[in-house]
Amino acid sequence: YEQGGDLDGAMAAIGEAIDRAPEDWRLRMVAGCLALADDDLTGARANAAVARELNPRAPELAQPDDVLLQSFCGSEAAS
């Protein structure tokens, strides 16, 4: 959806995926990237926080929000 320019469709699809697998921290990071694409930095940070709660021992999630979102979503994502 996102690559085809359908951000709303992508957000709906990731919401459904999170409903099916709420323990999957990676889905929360994808949701954070979609929030960034929608210019919603607050939503992106909130999803990153949930990802950390779901996987608190993951070293890649130990970075500050902006660094984490940039590394996961793309180099310019949270700038």
JSON list of C-alpha atoms in Angstrom, two decimals:
[
{"chain": "A", "resi": 1, "resn": "TYR", "atom": "CA", "xyz": [0.00, 0.00, 0.00]},
{"chain": "A", "resi": 2, "resn": "GLU", "atom": "CA", "xyz": [2.63, 2.51, 1.07]},
{"chain": "A", "resi": 3, "resn": "GLN", "atom": "CA", "xyz": [4.80, 2.00, -2.01]},
{"chain": "A", "resi": 4, "resn": "GLY", "atom": "CA", "xyz": [1.73, 2.50, -4.17]},
{"chain": "A", "resi": 5, "resn": "GLY", "atom": "CA", "xyz": [1.01, 5.80, -2.46]},
{"chain": "A", "resi": 6, "resn": "ASP", "atom": "CA", "xyz": [-1.95, 4.52, -0.44]},
{"chain": "A", "resi": 7, "resn": "LEU", "atom": "CA", "xyz": [-0.89, 5.64, 3.03]},
{"chain": "A", "resi": 8, "resn": "ASP", "atom": "CA", "xyz": [-4.39, 5.21, 4.45]},
{"chain": "A", "resi": 9, "resn": "GLY", "atom": "CA", "xyz": [-4.52, 1.65, 3.12]},
{"chain": "A", "resi": 10, "resn": "ALA", "atom": "CA", "xyz": [-1.09, 0.93, 4.55]},
{"chain": "A", "resi": 11, "resn": "MET", "atom": "CA", "xyz": [-2.10, 2.29, 7.95]},
{"chain": "A", "resi": 12, "resn": "ALA", "atom": "CA", "xyz": [-5.27, 0.18, 7.93]},
{"chain": "A", "resi": 13, "resn": "ALA", "atom": "CA", "xyz": [-3.30, -2.92, 6.95]},
{"chain": "A", "resi": 14, "resn": "ILE", "atom": "CA", "xyz": [-0.70, -2.45, 9.69]},
{"chain": "A", "resi": 15, "resn": "GLY", "atom": "CA", "xyz": [-3.49, -1.86, 12.19]},
{"chain": "A", "resi": 16, "resn": "GLU", "atom": "CA", "xyz": [-5.03, -5.20, 11.20]},
{"chain": "A", "resi": 17, "resn": "ALA", "atom": "CA", "xyz": [-1.63, -6.89, 11.44]},
{"chain": "A", "resi": 18, "resn": "ILE", "atom": "CA", "xyz": [-1.11, -5.47, 14.93]},
{"chain": "A", "resi": 19, "resn": "ASP", "atom": "CA", "xyz": [-4.56, -6.76, 15.92]},
{"chain": "A", "resi": 20, "resn": "ARG", "atom": "CA", "xyz": [-3.53, -10.25, 14.72]},
{"chain": "A", "resi": 21, "resn": "ALA", "atom": "CA", "xyz": [-0.06, -10.21, 16.31]},
{"chain": "A", "resi": 22, "resn": "PRO", "atom": "CA", "xyz": [-0.02, -7.58, 19.08]},
{"chain": "A", "resi": 23, "resn": "GLU", "atom": "CA", "xyz": [3.21, -8.97, 20.54]},
{"chain": "A", "resi": 24, "resn": "ASP", "atom": "CA", "xyz": [5.25, -8.37, 17.36]},
{"chain": "A", "resi": 25, "resn": "TRP", "atom": "CA", "xyz": [7.39, -5.30, 18.06]},
{"chain": "A", "resi": 26, "resn": "ARG", "atom": "CA", "xyz": [8.38, -5.02, 14.37]},
{"chain": "A", "resi": 27, "resn": "LEU", "atom": "CA", "xyz": [4.81, -4.23, 13.42]},
{"chain": "A", "resi": 28, "resn": "ARG", "atom": "CA", "xyz": [4.89, -1.32, 15.85]},
{"chain": "A", "resi": 29, "resn": "MET", "atom": "CA", "xyz": [8.04, -0.02, 14.17]},
{"chain": "A", "resi": 30, "resn": "VAL", "atom": "CA", "xyz": [6.37, -0.25, 10.76]},
{"chain": "A", "resi": 31, "resn": "ALA", "atom": "CA", "xyz": [3.40, 1.63, 12.24]},
{"chain": "A", "resi": 32, "resn": "GLY", "atom": "CA", "xyz": [5.88, 4.24, 13.46]},
{"chain": "A", "resi": 33, "resn": "CYS", "atom": "CA", "xyz": [7.32, 4.61, 9.97]},
{"chain": "A", "resi": 34, "resn": "LEU", "atom": "CA", "xyz": [3.84, 5.04, 8.54]},
{"chain": "A", "resi": 35, "resn": "ALA", "atom": "CA", "xyz": [3.09, 7.66, 11.17]},
{"chain": "A", "resi": 36, "resn": "LEU", "atom": "CA", "xyz": [6.25, 9.51, 10.11]},
{"chain": "A", "resi": 37, "resn": "ALA", "atom": "CA", "xyz": [5.16, 9.33, 6.49]},
{"chain": "A", "resi": 38, "resn": "ASP", "atom": "CA", "xyz": [1.93, 10.98, 7.63]},
{"chain": "A", "resi": 39, "resn": "ASP", "atom": "CA", "xyz": [3.92, 13.72, 9.44]},
{"chain": "A", "resi": 40, "resn": "ASP", "atom": "CA", "xyz": [2.86, 12.33, 12.83]},
{"chain": "A", "resi": 41, "resn": "LEU", "atom": "CA", "xyz": [6.05, 12.38, 14.91]},
{"chain": "A", "resi": 42, "resn": "THR", "atom": "CA", "xyz": [4.08, 11.90, 18.13]},
{"chain": "A", "resi": 43, "resn": "GLY", "atom": "CA", "xyz": [2.49, 8.74, 16.75]},
{"chain": "A", "resi": 44, "resn": "ALA", "atom": "CA", "xyz": [5.83, 7.50, 15.48]},
{"chain": "A", "resi": 45, "resn": "ARG", "atom": "CA", "xyz": [7.42, 7.97, 18.90]},
{"chain": "A", "resi": 46, "resn": "ALA", "atom": "CA", "xyz": [4.47, 6.30, 20.62]},
{"chain": "A", "resi": 47, "resn": "ASN", "atom": "CA", "xyz": [4.82, 3.25, 18.39]},
{"chain": "A", "resi": 48, "resn": "ALA", "atom": "CA", "xyz": [8.56, 3.14, 19.07]},
{"chain": "A", "resi": 49, "resn": "ALA", "atom": "CA", "xyz": [7.81, 3.20, 22.80]},
{"chain": "A", "resi": 50, "resn": "VAL", "atom": "CA", "xyz": [5.42, 0.26, 22.46]},
{"chain": "A", "resi": 51, "resn": "ALA", "atom": "CA", "xyz": [8.04, -1.63, 20.43]},
{"chain": "A", "resi": 52, "resn": "ARG", "atom": "CA", "xyz": [10.50, -1.13, 23.30]},
{"chain": "A", "resi": 53, "resn": "GLU", "atom": "CA", "xyz": [7.94, -2.38, 25.82]},
{"chain": "A", "resi": 54, "resn": "LEU", "atom": "CA", "xyz": [7.36, -5.48, 23.71]},
{"chain": "A", "resi": 55, "resn": "ASN", "atom": "CA", "xyz": [11.07, -6.22, 23.29]},
{"chain": "A", "resi": 56, "resn": "PRO", "atom": "CA", "xyz": [12.97, -4.43, 26.06]},
{"chain": "A", "resi": 57, "resn": "ARG", "atom": "CA", "xyz": [16.19, -6.41, 25.56]},
{"chain": "A", "resi": 58, "resn": "ALA", "atom": "CA", "xyz": [16.62, -5.60, 21.87]},
{"chain": "A", "resi": 59, "resn": "PRO", "atom": "CA", "xyz": [19.80, -3.54, 21.51]},
{"chain": "A", "resi": 60, "resn": "GLU", "atom": "CA", "xyz": [18.52, -1.91, 18.30]},
{"chain": "A", "resi": 61, "resn": "LEU", "atom": "CA", "xyz": [15.59, -0.46, 20.25]},
{"chain": "A", "resi": 62, "resn": "ALA", "atom": "CA", "xyz": [17.82, 1.11, 22.91]},
{"chain": "A", "resi": 63, "resn": "GLN", "atom": "CA", "xyz": [18.57, 4.14, 20.73]},
{"chain": "A", "resi": 64, "resn": "PRO", "atom": "CA", "xyz": [16.87, 7.53, 21.22]},
{"chain": "A", "resi": 65, "resn": "ASP", "atom": "CA", "xyz": [13.58, 7.79, 19.32]},
{"chain": "A", "resi": 66, "resn": "ASP", "atom": "CA", "xyz": [14.85, 9.95, 16.47]},
{"chain": "A", "resi": 67, "resn": "VAL", "atom": "CA", "xyz": [17.89, 7.73, 15.88]},
{"chain": "A", "resi": 68, "resn": "LEU", "atom": "CA", "xyz": [15.80, 4.58, 16.12]},
{"chain": "A", "resi": 69, "resn": "LEU", "atom": "CA", "xyz": [13.19, 5.86, 13.68]},
{"chain": "A", "resi": 70, "resn": "GLN", "atom": "CA", "xyz": [15.85, 7.06, 11.25]},
{"chain": "A", "resi": 71, "resn": "SER", "atom": "CA", "xyz": [17.63, 3.71, 11.28]},
{"chain": "A", "resi": 72, "resn": "PHE", "atom": "CA", "xyz": [14.43, 1.67, 10.98]},
{"chain": "A", "resi": 73, "resn": "CYS", "atom": "CA", "xyz": [12.46, 3.88, 8.57]},
{"chain": "A", "resi": 74, "resn": "GLY", "atom": "CA", "xyz": [15.19, 5.44, 6.47]},
{"chain": "A", "resi": 75, "resn": "SER", "atom": "CA", "xyz": [18.00, 7.89, 6.90]},
{"chain": "A", "resi": 76, "resn": "GLU", "atom": "CA", "xyz": [15.91, 11.07, 6.65]},
{"chain": "A", "resi": 77, "resn": "ALA", "atom": "CA", "xyz": [12.74, 9.77, 8.33]},
{"chain": "A", "resi": 78, "resn": "ALA", "atom": "CA", "xyz": [12.76, 11.59, 11.68]},
{"chain": "A", "resi": 79, "resn": "SER", "atom": "CA", "xyz": [14.89, 14.61, 10.77]}
]
